[in-house]
Amino acid sequence: MSLEKTLHHIAVDGFYVVENVIQKDEAHRLGSDVWETVVGEKTGPVSAMKDVDFQAGLIAKNQSFAKYLAHPDILGVSQALFGEHVRISFTSAIINNPDNSRGKWHSDWPFNQQMAGHIPTPYPDVVMHLTTIWMLSPFSIETGGTLIVPGSHKSPNNPTGNNDVDPMAPYPTEMHATGDAGSVLLFDSRCWHATATNNSEKPRVGVAVRYAPWWLNLDILMLGSDERKRMVDETGFVDNQVPPVPEAVFEGLPDTVKPLFRHWVR
Ligand SMILES: O=C(O)CCC(=O)C(=O)O
């Protein structure tokens, strides 16, 4: 894979799938491990979406995939976009169970206009956050590979912001991001995307890892931060919440990965 090719596709199409980041059998093993962590510990509804199991801050509970987060094909792209001092903002397990419902078109934080912490529209045409979805089981049309609208990252708004696009309706140019287990979908977080229906008989296991430049304020995501008190607790608006990384978990991370999480240790 060439870094230039990935950067080219992210700039022009808004997304790209890098294959074989994790060896296929190992990716399947990690997928089972993540499934065990998320579904095995389930104590009640964990996602607003029917038949999607979700775990925010997965890294605090499961570190099996941690060493790959500094893989040069992925971290190299983040650093080319944001510079050396890149940080990870989210590690979310997303398990789409068979027959889950299709989700709404949205752009990720901080471009989702329904979250308290969002960049107001119209957005400047700048990459400010990189979403990666790690395929720990095959992503195909049948299993519900992420739906994406190519080129939508160039739009100054998205369907969370009343842009006259029905968030639930199929979009004419939509496509599925597909790849074998071990592939990684990368996209500019402005890119419109949605959960697809898993029409297979097995869970589709993904881990969404987002990379942020050092200058993007992530504190609203942290319970107890002043930004969260000011913008969420005191206003009644909502936003994602990312659990902290415990000190002991941080100490056990590979040295190449520690810099990506040290801002999140509590
Ligand atoms: O699971 C997917 O394919 C999409 C997940 C998604 O929309 C998100 O994490 O924002």
mmCIF file of C-alpha atoms and ligand atoms in Angstrom:
data_model
loop_
_atom_site.group_PDB
_atom_site.id
_atom_site.type_symbol
_atom_site.label_atom_id
_atom_site.label_comp_id
_atom_site.label_asym_id
_atom_site.label_seq_id
_atom_site.Cartn_x
_atom_site.Cartn_y
_atom_site.Cartn_z
ATOM 1 C CA MET A 1 0.000 0.000 0.000
ATOM 2 C CA SER A 2 1.279 3.441 -0.618
ATOM 3 C CA LEU A 3 0.560 6.264 1.785
ATOM 4 C CA GLU A 4 0.119 8.613 -1.171
ATOM 5 C CA LYS A 5 -2.610 6.415 -2.639
ATOM 6 C CA THR A 6 -4.597 6.388 0.628
ATOM 7 C CA LEU A 7 -4.189 10.146 1.044
ATOM 8 C CA HIS A 8 -5.261 10.701 -2.555
ATOM 9 C CA HIS A 9 -8.470 8.702 -2.085
ATOM 10 C CA ILE A 10 -9.288 10.358 1.243
ATOM 11 C CA ALA A 11 -8.830 13.777 -0.382
ATOM 12 C CA VAL A 12 -10.861 13.005 -3.520
ATOM 13 C CA ASP A 13 -13.424 10.382 -2.442
ATOM 14 C CA GLY A 14 -13.383 11.014 1.308
ATOM 15 C CA PHE A 15 -12.547 7.387 2.138
ATOM 16 C CA TYR A 16 -10.349 4.377 1.384
ATOM 17 C CA VAL A 17 -10.079 0.741 2.479
ATOM 18 C CA VAL A 18 -6.559 -0.471 3.336
ATOM 19 C CA GLU A 19 -6.394 -4.246 3.116
ATOM 20 C CA ASN A 20 -4.387 -6.749 5.179
ATOM 21 C CA VAL A 21 -3.530 -4.411 8.034
ATOM 22 C CA ILE A 22 -4.089 -7.382 10.310
ATOM 23 C CA GLN A 23 -3.529 -10.923 9.114
ATOM 24 C CA LYS A 24 -6.944 -12.498 8.390
ATOM 25 C CA ASP A 25 -6.949 -15.310 10.997
ATOM 26 C CA GLU A 26 -5.656 -12.949 13.657
ATOM 27 C CA ALA A 27 -8.407 -10.432 12.769
ATOM 28 C CA HIS A 28 -11.057 -13.136 13.217
ATOM 29 C CA ARG A 29 -9.509 -14.040 16.599
ATOM 30 C CA LEU A 30 -9.613 -10.387 17.672
ATOM 31 C CA GLY A 31 -13.219 -10.173 16.477
ATOM 32 C CA SER A 32 -14.235 -13.095 18.731
ATOM 33 C CA ASP A 33 -12.356 -11.548 21.634
ATOM 34 C CA VAL A 34 -14.076 -8.179 21.153
ATOM 35 C CA TRP A 35 -17.462 -9.876 20.792
ATOM 36 C CA GLU A 36 -16.818 -11.699 24.087
ATOM 37 C CA THR A 37 -15.949 -8.438 25.849
ATOM 38 C CA VAL A 38 -18.939 -6.518 24.536
ATOM 39 C CA VAL A 39 -21.709 -9.083 24.380
ATOM 40 C CA GLY A 40 -20.413 -11.275 27.225
ATOM 41 C CA GLU A 41 -20.568 -8.316 29.623
ATOM 42 C CA LYS A 42 -23.860 -6.999 28.356
ATOM 43 C CA THR A 43 -26.162 -5.964 31.190
ATOM 44 C CA GLY A 44 -28.900 -4.254 29.220
ATOM 45 C CA PRO A 45 -29.505 -2.189 26.089
ATOM 46 C CA VAL A 46 -26.182 -0.701 25.036
ATOM 47 C CA SER A 47 -27.138 1.084 21.837
ATOM 48 C CA ALA A 48 -29.996 3.271 20.720
ATOM 49 C CA MET A 49 -30.135 1.129 17.569
ATOM 50 C CA LYS A 50 -32.010 -2.134 17.378
ATOM 51 C CA ASP A 51 -29.686 -5.115 17.302
ATOM 52 C CA VAL A 52 -26.434 -3.178 17.437
ATOM 53 C CA ASP A 53 -24.175 -3.866 20.421
ATOM 54 C CA PHE A 54 -21.903 -0.958 21.242
ATOM 55 C CA GLN A 55 -19.063 -0.372 23.694
ATOM 56 C CA ALA A 56 -17.568 3.097 24.096
ATOM 57 C CA GLY A 57 -13.937 3.274 25.230
ATOM 58 C CA LEU A 58 -13.244 -0.339 24.289
ATOM 59 C CA ILE A 59 -9.508 0.091 24.940
ATOM 60 C CA ALA A 60 -10.192 0.296 28.685
ATOM 61 C CA LYS A 61 -11.752 -3.179 28.588
ATOM 62 C CA ASN A 62 -9.932 -4.984 25.779
ATOM 63 C CA GLN A 63 -6.396 -4.286 24.585
ATOM 64 C CA SER A 64 -6.048 -7.243 22.194
ATOM 65 C CA PHE A 65 -6.060 -4.972 19.127
ATOM 66 C CA ALA A 66 -3.963 -2.180 20.686
ATOM 67 C CA LYS A 67 -0.633 -2.861 18.976
ATOM 68 C CA TYR A 68 -2.190 -2.413 15.532
ATOM 69 C CA LEU A 69 -3.302 1.158 16.273
ATOM 70 C CA ALA A 70 0.240 2.346 15.531
ATOM 71 C CA HIS A 71 0.432 0.364 12.258
ATOM 72 C CA PRO A 72 2.335 2.537 9.752
ATOM 73 C CA ASP A 73 -0.401 2.182 7.098
ATOM 74 C CA ILE A 74 -2.911 3.786 9.467
ATOM 75 C CA LEU A 75 -0.957 5.960 11.915
ATOM 76 C CA GLY A 76 1.156 7.118 8.950
ATOM 77 C CA VAL A 77 -1.983 8.469 7.270
ATOM 78 C CA SER A 78 -3.109 10.201 10.495
ATOM 79 C CA GLN A 79 0.310 11.789 10.950
ATOM 80 C CA ALA A 80 0.463 12.882 7.319
ATOM 81 C CA LEU A 81 -2.875 14.655 7.839
ATOM 82 C CA PHE A 82 -2.412 16.001 11.378
ATOM 83 C CA GLY A 83 1.289 16.005 12.194
ATOM 84 C CA GLU A 84 3.323 14.006 14.669
ATOM 85 C CA HIS A 85 1.271 14.595 17.830
ATOM 86 C CA VAL A 86 -1.866 12.794 16.787
ATOM 87 C CA ARG A 87 -4.233 11.438 19.475
ATOM 88 C CA ILE A 88 -6.929 8.778 19.554
ATOM 89 C CA SER A 89 -10.340 10.177 20.485
ATOM 90 C CA PHE A 90 -12.605 7.110 20.351
ATOM 91 C CA THR A 91 -12.273 3.315 20.430
ATOM 92 C CA SER A 92 -15.818 1.984 20.009
ATOM 93 C CA ALA A 93 -16.829 -1.605 19.411
ATOM 94 C CA ILE A 94 -19.767 -1.829 16.999
ATOM 95 C CA ILE A 95 -21.382 -5.223 16.549
ATOM 96 C CA ASN A 96 -24.168 -5.338 13.985
ATOM 97 C CA ASN A 97 -26.271 -8.391 14.698
ATOM 98 C CA PRO A 98 -28.172 -10.205 11.934
ATOM 99 C CA ASP A 99 -31.128 -8.204 10.606
ATOM 100 C CA ASN A 100 -30.167 -4.987 12.420
ATOM 101 C CA SER A 101 -31.932 -1.936 11.080
ATOM 102 C CA ARG A 102 -30.328 0.510 8.710
ATOM 103 C CA GLY A 103 -29.027 3.654 10.473
ATOM 104 C CA LYS A 104 -29.283 7.361 9.754
ATOM 105 C CA TRP A 105 -26.902 9.233 7.479
ATOM 106 C CA HIS A 106 -24.533 11.270 9.612
ATOM 107 C CA SER A 107 -21.037 12.662 9.819
ATOM 108 C CA ASP A 108 -18.971 11.778 12.865
ATOM 109 C CA TRP A 109 -18.141 13.978 15.830
ATOM 110 C CA PRO A 110 -17.418 16.927 15.748
ATOM 111 C CA PHE A 111 -19.519 17.357 12.602
ATOM 112 C CA ASN A 112 -22.730 15.794 13.905
ATOM 113 C CA GLN A 113 -24.978 18.821 14.360
ATOM 114 C CA GLN A 114 -27.095 17.029 16.957
ATOM 115 C CA MET A 115 -24.230 16.711 19.431
ATOM 116 C CA ALA A 116 -23.452 19.503 21.901
ATOM 117 C CA GLY A 117 -19.847 19.627 20.682
ATOM 118 C CA HIS A 118 -19.978 20.344 16.980
ATOM 119 C CA ILE A 119 -18.329 22.611 14.481
ATOM 120 C CA PRO A 120 -21.025 24.933 13.168
ATOM 121 C CA THR A 121 -21.936 24.767 9.502
ATOM 122 C CA PRO A 122 -20.787 25.682 6.925
ATOM 123 C CA TYR A 123 -17.600 23.701 7.555
ATOM 124 C CA PRO A 124 -14.326 24.923 6.156
ATOM 125 C CA ASP A 125 -12.902 22.388 3.693
ATOM 126 C CA VAL A 126 -10.292 20.946 6.076
ATOM 127 C CA VAL A 127 -9.746 17.403 7.401
ATOM 128 C CA MET A 128 -10.108 17.752 11.169
ATOM 129 C CA HIS A 129 -10.799 14.201 12.343
ATOM 130 C CA LEU A 130 -10.093 10.792 10.810
ATOM 131 C CA THR A 131 -12.472 7.880 11.374
ATOM 132 C CA THR A 132 -11.150 4.352 10.941
ATOM 133 C CA ILE A 133 -13.335 1.267 11.131
ATOM 134 C CA TRP A 134 -11.381 -1.936 11.749
ATOM 135 C CA MET A 135 -13.015 -4.927 10.125
ATOM 136 C CA LEU A 136 -12.731 -7.810 12.590
ATOM 137 C CA SER A 137 -15.124 -9.894 10.480
ATOM 138 C CA PRO A 138 -15.793 -9.617 6.749
ATOM 139 C CA PHE A 139 -17.522 -6.414 5.590
ATOM 140 C CA SER A 140 -19.577 -7.097 2.446
ATOM 141 C CA ILE A 141 -22.882 -6.074 0.909
ATOM 142 C CA GLU A 142 -24.417 -9.092 2.652
ATOM 143 C CA THR A 143 -22.895 -8.516 6.108
ATOM 144 C CA GLY A 144 -23.584 -4.765 6.018
ATOM 145 C CA GLY A 145 -20.287 -3.086 5.179
ATOM 146 C CA THR A 146 -20.588 0.569 6.211
ATOM 147 C CA LEU A 147 -22.717 2.661 3.821
ATOM 148 C CA ILE A 148 -20.893 5.722 2.566
ATOM 149 C CA VAL A 149 -21.553 8.593 0.134
ATOM 150 C CA PRO A 150 -18.360 9.159 -1.888
ATOM 151 C CA GLY A 151 -17.310 12.802 -2.081
ATOM 152 C CA SER A 152 -19.725 13.949 0.650
ATOM 153 C CA HIS A 153 -16.809 15.128 2.822
ATOM 154 C CA LYS A 154 -16.656 18.216 0.595
ATOM 155 C CA SER A 155 -20.174 19.271 1.591
ATOM 156 C CA PRO A 156 -20.393 22.128 4.128
ATOM 157 C CA ASN A 157 -23.225 20.305 5.980
ATOM 158 C CA ASN A 158 -24.629 16.790 6.410
ATOM 159 C CA PRO A 159 -28.013 15.158 7.072
ATOM 160 C CA THR A 160 -27.759 15.774 10.859
ATOM 161 C CA GLY A 161 -27.963 19.490 10.066
ATOM 162 C CA ASN A 162 -31.247 19.851 8.136
ATOM 163 C CA ASN A 163 -29.599 19.887 4.732
ATOM 164 C CA ASP A 164 -32.742 18.592 2.981
ATOM 165 C CA VAL A 165 -31.388 15.037 2.734
ATOM 166 C CA ASP A 166 -33.613 12.458 4.439
ATOM 167 C CA PRO A 167 -31.300 10.715 6.943
ATOM 168 C CA MET A 168 -33.184 7.428 6.539
ATOM 169 C CA ALA A 169 -33.578 7.328 2.759
ATOM 170 C CA PRO A 170 -31.178 5.542 0.412
ATOM 171 C CA TYR A 171 -28.917 8.087 -1.292
ATOM 172 C CA PRO A 172 -28.479 7.718 -5.088
ATOM 173 C CA THR A 173 -24.677 7.396 -5.028
ATOM 174 C CA GLU A 174 -24.341 5.388 -1.800
ATOM 175 C CA MET A 175 -22.064 2.357 -1.677
ATOM 176 C CA HIS A 176 -20.871 -0.188 0.862
ATOM 177 C CA ALA A 177 -17.292 -0.096 2.126
ATOM 178 C CA THR A 178 -16.182 -3.703 1.885
ATOM 179 C CA GLY A 179 -13.131 -5.733 2.835
ATOM 180 C CA ASP A 180 -11.976 -8.960 4.350
ATOM 181 C CA ALA A 181 -11.370 -9.317 8.077
ATOM 182 C CA GLY A 182 -8.172 -7.394 8.821
ATOM 183 C CA SER A 183 -8.948 -4.486 6.467
ATOM 184 C CA VAL A 184 -9.436 -0.942 7.733
ATOM 185 C CA LEU A 185 -11.860 1.641 6.324
ATOM 186 C CA LEU A 186 -10.478 5.164 6.708
ATOM 187 C CA PHE A 187 -12.558 8.259 6.098
ATOM 188 C CA ASP A 188 -12.584 11.980 6.655
ATOM 189 C CA SER A 189 -15.057 12.263 9.570
ATOM 190 C CA ARG A 190 -17.102 14.734 7.509
ATOM 191 C CA CYS A 191 -17.996 11.928 5.068
ATOM 192 C CA TRP A 192 -21.685 10.927 5.254
ATOM 193 C CA HIS A 193 -22.084 7.319 6.352
ATOM 194 C CA ALA A 194 -24.654 4.996 7.896
ATOM 195 C CA THR A 195 -25.055 1.593 9.470
ATOM 196 C CA ALA A 196 -26.134 -1.007 6.904
ATOM 197 C CA THR A 197 -28.307 -4.051 7.524
ATOM 198 C CA ASN A 198 -26.464 -7.284 8.212
ATOM 199 C CA ASN A 199 -28.250 -9.850 6.067
ATOM 200 C CA SER A 200 -25.899 -12.686 7.064
ATOM 201 C CA GLU A 201 -26.328 -15.084 9.948
ATOM 202 C CA LYS A 202 -23.269 -13.990 11.926
ATOM 203 C CA PRO A 203 -22.506 -10.757 13.819
ATOM 204 C CA ARG A 204 -20.505 -8.157 11.893
ATOM 205 C CA VAL A 205 -17.744 -6.973 14.213
ATOM 206 C CA GLY A 206 -16.105 -3.571 13.769
ATOM 207 C CA VAL A 207 -14.069 -1.271 15.976
ATOM 208 C CA ALA A 208 -14.288 2.451 15.217
ATOM 209 C CA VAL A 209 -11.046 4.208 16.130
ATOM 210 C CA ARG A 210 -10.844 7.937 15.515
ATOM 211 C CA TYR A 211 -7.612 9.891 15.220
ATOM 212 C CA ALA A 212 -7.527 13.585 16.079
ATOM 213 C CA PRO A 213 -4.961 16.347 15.662
ATOM 214 C CA TRP A 214 -3.490 17.666 18.935
ATOM 215 C CA TRP A 215 -5.347 20.931 18.507
ATOM 216 C CA LEU A 216 -8.852 19.426 18.455
ATOM 217 C CA ASN A 217 -10.410 19.832 21.926
ATOM 218 C CA LEU A 218 -11.705 16.410 23.030
ATOM 219 C CA ASP A 219 -12.602 17.342 26.625
ATOM 220 C CA ILE A 220 -16.360 17.474 26.096
ATOM 221 C CA LEU A 221 -16.207 13.684 25.634
ATOM 222 C CA MET A 222 -14.767 13.236 29.144
ATOM 223 C CA LEU A 223 -17.159 12.956 32.094
ATOM 224 C CA GLY A 224 -16.426 15.648 34.679
ATOM 225 C CA SER A 225 -14.538 18.002 32.354
ATOM 226 C CA ASP A 226 -15.410 21.670 32.470
ATOM 227 C CA GLU A 227 -16.403 21.577 28.769
ATOM 228 C CA ARG A 228 -18.806 18.715 29.469
ATOM 229 C CA LYS A 229 -20.328 20.490 32.481
ATOM 230 C CA ARG A 230 -20.702 23.718 30.538
ATOM 231 C CA MET A 231 -21.955 22.317 27.217
ATOM 232 C CA VAL A 232 -23.793 19.097 28.186
ATOM 233 C CA ASP A 233 -24.682 18.859 31.902
ATOM 234 C CA GLU A 234 -25.817 22.483 32.236
ATOM 235 C CA THR A 235 -27.676 22.670 28.933
ATOM 236 C CA GLY A 236 -29.546 19.398 28.510
ATOM 237 C CA PHE A 237 -27.866 18.785 25.158
ATOM 238 C CA VAL A 238 -26.229 15.417 24.495
ATOM 239 C CA ASP A 239 -22.832 14.211 23.368
ATOM 240 C CA ASN A 240 -20.804 11.023 23.242
ATOM 241 C CA GLN A 241 -19.010 9.981 26.404
ATOM 242 C CA VAL A 242 -15.649 8.223 26.270
ATOM 243 C CA PRO A 243 -14.546 6.403 29.452
ATOM 244 C CA PRO A 244 -11.020 7.157 30.701
ATOM 245 C CA VAL A 245 -8.069 4.801 30.226
ATOM 246 C CA PRO A 246 -7.068 3.409 33.648
ATOM 247 C CA GLU A 247 -3.403 3.929 34.592
ATOM 248 C CA ALA A 248 -2.744 0.156 34.750
ATOM 249 C CA VAL A 249 -4.183 -0.359 31.254
ATOM 250 C CA PHE A 250 -2.075 2.518 29.929
ATOM 251 C CA GLU A 251 1.106 1.049 31.444
ATOM 252 C CA GLY A 252 0.450 -2.242 29.637
ATOM 253 C CA LEU A 253 0.076 -0.647 26.181
ATOM 254 C CA PRO A 254 2.902 -0.986 23.631
ATOM 255 C CA ASP A 255 5.315 1.967 23.721
ATOM 256 C CA THR A 256 4.326 2.951 20.171
ATOM 257 C CA VAL A 257 0.673 3.211 21.215
ATOM 258 C CA LYS A 258 1.036 5.020 24.566
ATOM 259 C CA PRO A 259 1.385 8.507 23.028
ATOM 260 C CA LEU A 260 -1.990 8.026 21.327
ATOM 261 C CA PHE A 261 -3.761 7.585 24.693
ATOM 262 C CA ARG A 262 -1.816 9.505 27.364
ATOM 263 C CA HIS A 263 -4.280 12.434 27.246
ATOM 264 C CA TRP A 264 -7.055 10.034 28.283
ATOM 265 C CA VAL A 265 -5.438 8.469 31.370
ATOM 266 C CA ARG A 266 -7.270 9.158 34.642
HETATM 267 O O1 LIG B 1 -20.914 0.156 11.884
HETATM 268 C C1 LIG B 1 -20.909 0.798 10.842
HETATM 269 O O2 LIG B 1 -20.770 0.258 9.743
HETATM 270 C C2 LIG B 1 -21.063 2.296 10.876
HETATM 271 C C3 LIG B 1 -20.846 2.874 12.235
HETATM 272 C C4 LIG B 1 -21.102 4.340 12.303
HETATM 273 O O3 LIG B 1 -21.907 4.873 11.614
HETATM 274 C C5 LIG B 1 -20.326 5.152 13.234
HETATM 275 O O4 LIG B 1 -19.538 4.613 14.021
HETATM 276 O O5 LIG B 1 -20.470 6.394 13.219
#
